[in-house]
PDB file of C-alpha atoms in Angstrom:
ATOM      1  CA  UNK A   1      39.615 133.908 143.473  1.00 50.00           C
ATOM      2  CA  UNK A   2      38.615 130.718 145.291  1.00 57.00           C
ATOM      3  CA  UNK A   3      41.392 128.329 146.325  1.00 62.00           C
ATOM      4  CA  UNK A   4      39.803 125.534 144.264  1.00 66.00           C
ATOM      5  CA  UNK A   5      40.121 127.440 140.935  1.00 66.00           C
ATOM      6  CA  UNK A   6      42.765 125.991 138.627  1.00 69.00           C
ATOM      7  CA  UNK A   7      45.929 128.050 138.324  1.00 74.00           C
ATOM      8  CA  UNK A   8      46.228 129.920 135.027  1.00 81.00           C
ATOM      9  CA  UNK A   9      49.665 129.713 133.478  1.00 91.00           C
ATOM     10  CA  UNK A  10      49.123 132.015 130.514  1.00 94.00           C
ATOM     11  CA  UNK A  11      51.097 131.414 127.313  1.00 96.00           C
ATOM     12  CA  UNK A  12      51.220 133.501 124.130  1.00 97.00           C
ATOM     13  CA  UNK A  13      51.890 131.953 120.709  1.00 98.00           C
ATOM     14  CA  UNK A  14      53.329 134.317 118.088  1.00 98.00           C
ATOM     15  CA  UNK A  15      55.253 133.918 114.878  1.00 97.00           C
ATOM     16  CA  UNK A  16      56.450 135.473 111.707  1.00 96.00           C
ATOM     17  CA  UNK A  17      59.165 135.602 109.115  1.00 96.00           C
ATOM     18  CA  UNK A  18      62.652 136.182 110.530  1.00 96.00           C
ATOM     19  CA  UNK A  19      65.389 138.378 109.064  1.00 95.00           C
ATOM     20  CA  UNK A  20      67.819 135.455 109.369  1.00 93.00           C
ATOM     21  CA  UNK A  21      67.989 132.135 111.189  1.00 89.00           C
ATOM     22  CA  UNK A  22      70.755 133.261 113.556  1.00 91.00           C
ATOM     23  CA  UNK A  23      68.545 135.737 115.462  1.00 92.00           C
ATOM     24  CA  UNK A  24      64.930 135.988 116.610  1.00 92.00           C
ATOM     25  CA  UNK A  25      64.356 139.271 114.773  1.00 95.00           C
ATOM     26  CA  UNK A  26      61.140 139.533 112.783  1.00 96.00           C
ATOM     27  CA  UNK A  27      61.429 140.837 109.235  1.00 96.00           C
ATOM     28  CA  UNK A  28      58.295 142.999 109.552  1.00 95.00           C
ATOM     29  CA  UNK A  29      56.589 143.623 112.895  1.00 95.00           C
ATOM     30  CA  UNK A  30      53.360 144.564 111.110  1.00 96.00           C
ATOM     31  CA  UNK A  31      53.164 140.990 109.819  1.00 95.00           C
ATOM     32  CA  UNK A  32      53.743 139.195 113.142  1.00 97.00           C
ATOM     33  CA  UNK A  33      51.064 136.538 113.572  1.00 97.00           C
ATOM     34  CA  UNK A  34      49.549 136.654 117.065  1.00 97.00           C
ATOM     35  CA  UNK A  35      48.038 133.187 117.229  1.00 97.00           C
ATOM     36  CA  UNK A  36      46.506 133.532 120.687  1.00 97.00           C
ATOM     37  CA  UNK A  37      46.764 133.385 124.461  1.00 97.00           C
ATOM     38  CA  UNK A  38      46.293 130.001 126.112  1.00 97.00           C
ATOM     39  CA  UNK A  39      45.602 128.975 129.728  1.00 94.00           C
ATOM     40  CA  UNK A  40      48.356 126.361 129.906  1.00 94.00           C
ATOM     41  CA  UNK A  41      51.430 125.080 128.102  1.00 95.00           C
ATOM     42  CA  UNK A  42      49.717 122.020 126.602  1.00 96.00           C
ATOM     43  CA  UNK A  43      47.146 124.036 124.645  1.00 97.00           C
ATOM     44  CA  UNK A  44      49.767 126.613 123.645  1.00 97.00           C
ATOM     45  CA  UNK A  45      52.027 123.826 122.403  1.00 98.00           C
ATOM     46  CA  UNK A  46      49.210 122.341 120.308  1.00 98.00           C
ATOM     47  CA  UNK A  47      48.552 125.751 118.709  1.00 98.00           C
ATOM     48  CA  UNK A  48      52.290 126.310 118.151  1.00 97.00           C
ATOM     49  CA  UNK A  49      52.680 122.887 116.517  1.00 97.00           C
ATOM     50  CA  UNK A  50      49.724 123.461 114.165  1.00 97.00           C
ATOM     51  CA  UNK A  51      51.022 126.866 113.027  1.00 96.00           C
ATOM     52  CA  UNK A  52      54.616 125.675 112.701  1.00 94.00           C
ATOM     53  CA  UNK A  53      53.588 122.669 110.621  1.00 95.00           C
ATOM     54  CA  UNK A  54      51.385 124.819 108.370  1.00 95.00           C
ATOM     55  CA  UNK A  55      54.393 127.011 107.469  1.00 93.00           C
ATOM     56  CA  UNK A  56      57.002 124.271 107.077  1.00 92.00           C
ATOM     57  CA  UNK A  57      57.663 125.277 103.447  1.00 93.00           C
ATOM     58  CA  UNK A  58      59.002 128.698 104.521  1.00 94.00           C
ATOM     59  CA  UNK A  59      62.395 128.206 106.206  1.00 92.00           C
ATOM     60  CA  UNK A  60      62.413 131.802 107.530  1.00 94.00           C
ATOM     61  CA  UNK A  61      59.053 131.435 109.332  1.00 96.00           C
ATOM     62  CA  UNK A  62      59.185 130.672 113.050  1.00 96.00           C
ATOM     63  CA  UNK A  63      56.605 130.437 115.839  1.00 97.00           C
ATOM     64  CA  UNK A  64      57.323 130.873 119.534  1.00 97.00           C
ATOM     65  CA  UNK A  65      55.642 130.176 122.863  1.00 97.00           C
ATOM     66  CA  UNK A  66      56.010 133.067 125.316  1.00 96.00           C
ATOM     67  CA  UNK A  67      55.492 132.169 128.984  1.00 93.00           C
ATOM     68  CA  UNK A  68      53.361 135.165 129.968  1.00 92.00           C
ATOM     69  CA  UNK A  69      52.866 133.853 133.498  1.00 88.00           C
ATOM     70  CA  UNK A  70      56.598 134.273 134.098  1.00 86.00           C
ATOM     71  CA  UNK A  71      56.450 137.898 132.953  1.00 84.00           C
ATOM     72  CA  UNK A  72      53.374 138.633 135.068  1.00 82.00           C
ATOM     73  CA  UNK A  73      54.839 137.012 138.189  1.00 77.00           C
ATOM     74  CA  UNK A  74      58.661 136.844 137.902  1.00 72.00           C
ATOM     75  CA  UNK A  75      58.998 135.537 141.484  1.00 74.00           C
ATOM     76  CA  UNK A  76      56.973 132.420 140.639  1.00 67.00           C
ATOM     77  CA  UNK A  77      58.904 129.196 140.959  1.00 65.00           C
ATOM     78  CA  UNK A  78      59.244 127.326 137.623  1.00 60.00           C
ATOM     79  CA  UNK A  79      57.321 124.062 137.349  1.00 59.00           C
ATOM     80  CA  UNK A  80      59.451 120.965 137.708  1.00 51.00           C
TER      81      UNK A  80
END
């Protein structure tokens, strides 16, 4: 990859209905909504916000942003 290519900081947005609000345990893994994988936090956050706002009437529904780049390269320094 050329040095001039922008760094990809992959993020995954997923969500679903939780068993309870005390834990991040999905009620049914078959129903987990995989929204998508995004090249940076800003686009992932926009997707997360849209999905979260569309399910605001269901108190058990939660969406999360997973920092895939941290899983793929755990030695990477966090952005400051």
